């Protein structure tokens, strides 16, 4: 990448760090940093456009629908304004905004189809951060932020078939494992992400098994 591109990436990392530091629901700067690093590794392996992948990974959560009253167009809008200010070429801005629009999880019964290799890479990286040890921690952090119960055996998980329904959901955090987290390993696009996802999935599986055993007073 040119020094010019490198300085845009550096500026963007600083900008996002300023925006998201201290965010308490699992979308903090450290999430972005992990996704950025994972996305770079996947992009290299998959030979995706590194500049588009890095910008999209860095900007993918700045306008998350969960923090803008459900408006899911905010991400691309805020990202476009920032990239225009950084004089990113219009052809790249269009591609980055498309990736940002496509990465978010919309419910168990909805499609994960994306339209570019760069979107596949960023979506895989984002989803890898939702599973495994970090994924478990993020789910309970998010649930705590929203005042949710950790678990309630009387409330069954729901496999949402629309994004609207998924967004309205307010069930206990353990249900989120069945509604999203356990589904992710089979929805990875790239081979390298599938390999990482398998390990993280097995760890979560073991965690939930032990959680339920302890819940019922394991002896
Ligand atoms: P991202 O935008 O990073 O793909 P989300 O915005 O969907 O992910 O969620 C951010 C984090 O909060 C993820 O780790 C996700 O699993 C978790 N999360 C989202 N919704 C819930 C929920 N209803 N219960 C528990 N955790 C959730
Ligand atoms: Ni994310």
Short mmCIF file of C-alpha atoms and ligand atoms in Angstrom, two decimals:
data_model
loop_
_atom_site.label_atom_id
_atom_site.label_comp_id
_atom_site.label_asym_id
_atom_site.label_seq_id
_atom_site.Cartn_x
_atom_site.Cartn_y
_atom_site.Cartn_z
CA UNK A 1 0.00 0.00 0.00
CA UNK A 2 1.17 3.55 -0.70
CA UNK A 3 2.23 5.85 2.14
CA UNK A 4 -0.87 7.86 1.26
CA UNK A 5 -3.14 4.86 1.89
CA UNK A 6 -1.21 4.00 5.03
CA UNK A 7 -1.78 7.44 6.48
CA UNK A 8 -5.52 7.23 5.72
CA UNK A 9 -5.64 3.91 7.58
CA UNK A 10 -3.70 5.37 10.53
CA UNK A 11 -6.00 8.43 10.68
CA UNK A 12 -9.06 6.20 10.49
CA UNK A 13 -7.81 3.95 13.30
CA UNK A 14 -7.27 7.02 15.50
CA UNK A 15 -10.68 8.46 14.59
CA UNK A 16 -12.50 5.22 15.43
CA UNK A 17 -10.50 4.78 18.62
CA UNK A 18 -11.63 8.25 19.73
CA UNK A 19 -15.25 7.52 18.85
CA UNK A 20 -15.53 4.11 20.50
CA UNK A 21 -13.20 4.16 23.51
CA UNK A 22 -15.15 3.33 26.64
CA UNK A 23 -18.17 1.99 24.74
CA UNK A 24 -19.65 -0.54 27.19
CA UNK A 25 -21.67 -3.00 25.12
CA UNK A 26 -19.02 -5.07 23.34
CA UNK A 27 -18.49 -2.62 20.46
CA UNK A 28 -15.53 -0.89 22.02
CA UNK A 29 -12.26 -0.01 20.28
CA UNK A 30 -10.75 -3.38 21.26
CA UNK A 31 -13.46 -5.20 19.26
CA UNK A 32 -12.59 -3.05 16.24
CA UNK A 33 -8.86 -3.67 16.73
CA UNK A 34 -9.41 -7.46 16.87
CA UNK A 35 -11.64 -7.44 13.78
CA UNK A 36 -9.15 -5.22 11.94
CA UNK A 37 -6.25 -7.60 12.72
CA UNK A 38 -8.21 -10.74 11.85
CA UNK A 39 -9.54 -9.13 8.66
CA UNK A 40 -5.99 -8.21 7.57
CA UNK A 41 -4.85 -11.82 8.03
CA UNK A 42 -7.87 -13.19 6.12
CA UNK A 43 -7.47 -10.57 3.37
CA UNK A 44 -3.88 -11.59 2.85
CA UNK A 45 -4.80 -15.26 2.62
CA UNK A 46 -7.74 -14.58 0.31
CA UNK A 47 -5.96 -11.88 -1.72
CA UNK A 48 -8.70 -9.35 -1.13
CA UNK A 49 -8.29 -5.58 -1.60
CA UNK A 50 -6.38 -4.70 1.57
CA UNK A 51 -7.27 -0.98 1.59
CA UNK A 52 -11.02 -1.64 1.28
CA UNK A 53 -10.88 -4.41 3.90
CA UNK A 54 -8.95 -2.30 6.42
CA UNK A 55 -11.23 0.73 6.05
CA UNK A 56 -14.40 -1.38 6.26
CA UNK A 57 -13.12 -3.33 9.29
CA UNK A 58 -12.23 -0.09 11.09
CA UNK A 59 -15.51 1.68 10.26
CA UNK A 60 -17.97 -1.24 10.40
CA UNK A 61 -19.50 -0.47 13.80
CA UNK A 62 -19.45 3.34 14.07
CA UNK A 63 -23.09 3.63 13.07
CA UNK A 64 -24.44 0.36 14.49
CA UNK A 65 -28.25 0.17 14.22
CA UNK A 66 -28.49 -0.85 17.89
CA UNK A 67 -27.24 2.61 18.90
CA UNK A 68 -29.14 4.75 16.37
CA UNK A 69 -32.74 3.79 17.14
CA UNK A 70 -32.63 0.96 14.65
CA UNK A 71 -31.50 3.13 11.72
CA UNK A 72 -29.18 0.78 9.84
CA UNK A 73 -28.16 3.33 7.22
CA UNK A 74 -26.13 5.39 9.73
CA UNK A 75 -22.98 3.28 9.40
CA UNK A 76 -22.51 3.92 5.71
CA UNK A 77 -23.48 7.61 6.07
CA UNK A 78 -21.00 8.37 8.86
CA UNK A 79 -18.30 6.32 7.13
CA UNK A 80 -18.81 8.09 3.81
CA UNK A 81 -18.52 11.51 5.45
CA UNK A 82 -15.28 10.49 7.14
CA UNK A 83 -13.77 8.99 3.98
CA UNK A 84 -14.70 12.04 1.89
CA UNK A 85 -12.93 14.19 4.45
CA UNK A 86 -9.88 11.92 4.09
CA UNK A 87 -10.08 12.21 0.29
CA UNK A 88 -10.52 8.49 -0.27
CA UNK A 89 -11.29 7.95 -4.00
CA UNK A 90 -15.04 7.67 -4.70
CA UNK A 91 -14.65 4.20 -6.26
CA UNK A 92 -13.20 2.90 -2.96
CA UNK A 93 -15.79 4.74 -0.82
CA UNK A 94 -18.58 2.95 -2.69
CA UNK A 95 -16.99 -0.43 -2.07
CA UNK A 96 -16.28 0.22 1.62
CA UNK A 97 -19.86 1.45 2.22
CA UNK A 98 -21.26 -1.64 0.54
CA UNK A 99 -19.18 -3.87 2.82
CA UNK A 100 -20.36 -1.96 5.91
CA UNK A 101 -24.00 -2.31 4.82
CA UNK A 102 -23.64 -6.04 4.37
CA UNK A 103 -21.67 -7.26 7.41
CA UNK A 104 -24.30 -7.13 10.16
CA UNK A 105 -26.10 -10.29 11.44
CA UNK A 106 -29.84 -10.03 10.76
CA UNK A 107 -31.35 -13.16 12.37
CA UNK A 108 -31.14 -16.96 12.23
CA UNK A 109 -33.57 -17.36 9.35
CA UNK A 110 -32.14 -14.56 7.20
CA UNK A 111 -29.48 -14.73 4.50
CA UNK A 112 -25.75 -14.11 5.01
CA UNK A 113 -25.15 -13.49 1.30
CA UNK A 114 -22.68 -10.71 0.51
CA UNK A 115 -21.58 -9.32 -2.82
CA UNK A 116 -17.78 -9.06 -2.63
CA UNK A 117 -14.72 -10.93 -1.40
CA UNK A 118 -13.95 -7.92 0.83
CA UNK A 119 -17.39 -8.20 2.49
CA UNK A 120 -16.83 -11.93 3.03
CA UNK A 121 -13.52 -11.23 4.76
CA UNK A 122 -14.85 -8.46 7.03
CA UNK A 123 -18.01 -10.40 7.88
CA UNK A 124 -15.96 -13.49 8.76
CA UNK A 125 -13.60 -11.42 10.94
CA UNK A 126 -16.52 -9.70 12.72
CA UNK A 127 -18.25 -13.03 13.32
CA UNK A 128 -15.10 -14.70 14.61
CA UNK A 129 -15.08 -12.02 17.32
CA UNK A 130 -18.64 -12.98 18.31
CA UNK A 131 -17.68 -16.59 19.13
CA UNK A 132 -15.12 -18.36 21.35
CA UNK A 133 -13.92 -16.97 24.68
CA UNK A 134 -14.23 -13.37 23.51
CA UNK A 135 -17.66 -14.06 22.06
CA UNK A 136 -18.91 -15.43 25.40
CA UNK A 137 -17.58 -12.37 27.22
CA UNK A 138 -19.13 -10.00 24.69
CA UNK A 139 -22.53 -11.67 24.86
CA UNK A 140 -22.72 -11.29 28.65
CA UNK A 141 -21.33 -7.75 28.48
CA UNK A 142 -24.05 -6.87 25.97
CA UNK A 143 -26.74 -8.59 28.07
CA UNK A 144 -25.59 -6.72 31.18
CA UNK A 145 -25.62 -3.44 29.28
CA UNK A 146 -29.24 -4.14 28.31
CA UNK A 147 -30.26 -5.40 31.78
CA UNK A 148 -31.04 -8.90 30.50
CA UNK A 149 -31.18 -12.08 32.57
CA UNK A 150 -28.20 -14.41 31.97
CA UNK A 151 -30.54 -17.36 31.59
CA UNK A 152 -34.18 -18.24 32.14
CA UNK A 153 -35.17 -21.86 31.47
CA UNK A 154 -38.80 -20.77 30.92
CA UNK A 155 -37.91 -18.58 27.93
CA UNK A 156 -37.15 -20.58 24.78
CA UNK A 157 -34.77 -19.33 22.07
CA UNK A 158 -36.39 -17.96 18.90
CA UNK A 159 -34.96 -18.47 15.42
CA UNK A 160 -35.82 -15.05 13.98
CA UNK A 161 -36.80 -15.02 10.33
CA UNK A 162 -36.62 -11.28 9.80
CA UNK A 163 -34.20 -8.54 10.80
CA UNK A 164 -37.11 -6.56 12.33
CA UNK A 165 -37.99 -9.45 14.63
CA UNK A 166 -34.31 -10.10 15.50
CA UNK A 167 -33.77 -6.43 16.46
CA UNK A 168 -36.78 -6.40 18.81
CA UNK A 169 -35.64 -9.51 20.68
CA UNK A 170 -35.01 -9.05 24.42
CA UNK A 171 -34.56 -12.64 25.66
CA UNK A 172 -31.98 -13.87 28.17
CA UNK A 173 -28.35 -13.86 27.05
CA UNK A 174 -27.96 -17.65 26.96
CA UNK A 175 -30.62 -17.75 24.23
CA UNK A 176 -28.37 -15.59 22.06
CA UNK A 177 -26.05 -18.61 21.75
CA UNK A 178 -28.84 -20.55 20.00
CA UNK A 179 -30.22 -17.56 18.12
CA UNK A 180 -26.88 -16.46 16.67
CA UNK A 181 -23.56 -17.65 18.10
CA UNK A 182 -23.86 -21.41 17.43
CA UNK A 183 -25.02 -20.67 13.87
CA UNK A 184 -21.96 -18.69 12.88
CA UNK A 185 -19.43 -21.47 12.24
CA UNK A 186 -21.48 -22.77 9.31
CA UNK A 187 -21.85 -19.28 7.87
CA UNK A 188 -18.17 -18.45 7.39
CA UNK A 189 -17.24 -17.65 3.80
CA UNK A 190 -13.46 -18.19 3.77
CA UNK A 191 -11.58 -21.42 4.49
CA UNK A 192 -9.26 -19.81 7.04
CA UNK A 193 -12.19 -18.38 9.00
CA UNK A 194 -13.93 -21.78 8.99
CA UNK A 195 -10.87 -23.35 10.58
CA UNK A 196 -10.69 -20.73 13.35
CA UNK A 197 -14.45 -20.85 13.86
CA UNK A 198 -14.43 -24.61 14.49
CA UNK A 199 -12.10 -24.21 17.51
CA UNK A 200 -14.03 -21.27 18.93
CA UNK A 201 -17.34 -23.07 18.43
CA UNK A 202 -16.20 -26.15 20.33
CA UNK A 203 -15.08 -24.00 23.26
CA UNK A 204 -18.49 -22.26 23.42
CA UNK A 205 -20.26 -25.56 23.20
CA UNK A 206 -18.31 -26.82 26.20
CA UNK A 207 -19.02 -23.55 28.04
CA UNK A 208 -22.80 -23.82 27.56
CA UNK A 209 -22.81 -27.48 28.59
CA UNK A 210 -21.02 -26.63 31.83
CA UNK A 211 -23.16 -23.51 32.40
CA UNK A 212 -26.35 -25.58 32.22
CA UNK A 213 -24.91 -28.32 34.45
CA UNK A 214 -23.96 -25.74 37.09
CA UNK A 215 -27.32 -23.97 36.70
CA UNK A 216 -29.11 -27.09 37.81
CA UNK A 217 -26.74 -27.51 40.76
CA UNK A 218 -24.15 -29.92 39.39
CA UNK A 219 -23.13 -32.45 42.01
P1 LIG B 1 -21.25 -7.03 15.41
O1 LIG B 1 -21.86 -5.72 14.98
O2 LIG B 1 -19.95 -6.87 16.06
O3 LIG B 1 -21.35 -8.05 14.35
P2 LIG B 1 -23.52 -7.26 16.97
O4 LIG B 1 -23.65 -5.80 16.82
O5 LIG B 1 -24.58 -8.12 16.40
O6 LIG B 1 -22.14 -7.70 16.43
O7 LIG B 1 -23.33 -7.58 18.48
C1 LIG B 1 -22.26 -7.12 19.23
C2 LIG B 1 -21.93 -8.13 20.31
O8 LIG B 1 -23.05 -8.23 21.19
C3 LIG B 1 -21.70 -9.51 19.72
O9 LIG B 1 -20.72 -10.19 20.44
C4 LIG B 1 -23.05 -10.14 19.85
O10 LIG B 1 -23.02 -11.54 19.88
C5 LIG B 1 -23.55 -9.52 21.14
N1 LIG B 1 -25.01 -9.47 21.09
C6 LIG B 1 -25.81 -8.94 20.13
N2 LIG B 1 -27.12 -9.12 20.44
C7 LIG B 1 -27.12 -9.80 21.61
C8 LIG B 1 -28.13 -10.31 22.47
N3 LIG B 1 -29.43 -10.19 22.17
N4 LIG B 1 -27.74 -10.96 23.60
C9 LIG B 1 -26.43 -11.10 23.91
N5 LIG B 1 -25.43 -10.64 23.15
C10 LIG B 1 -25.76 -10.00 22.03
NI1 LIG B 2 -18.48 -5.63 14.89
#
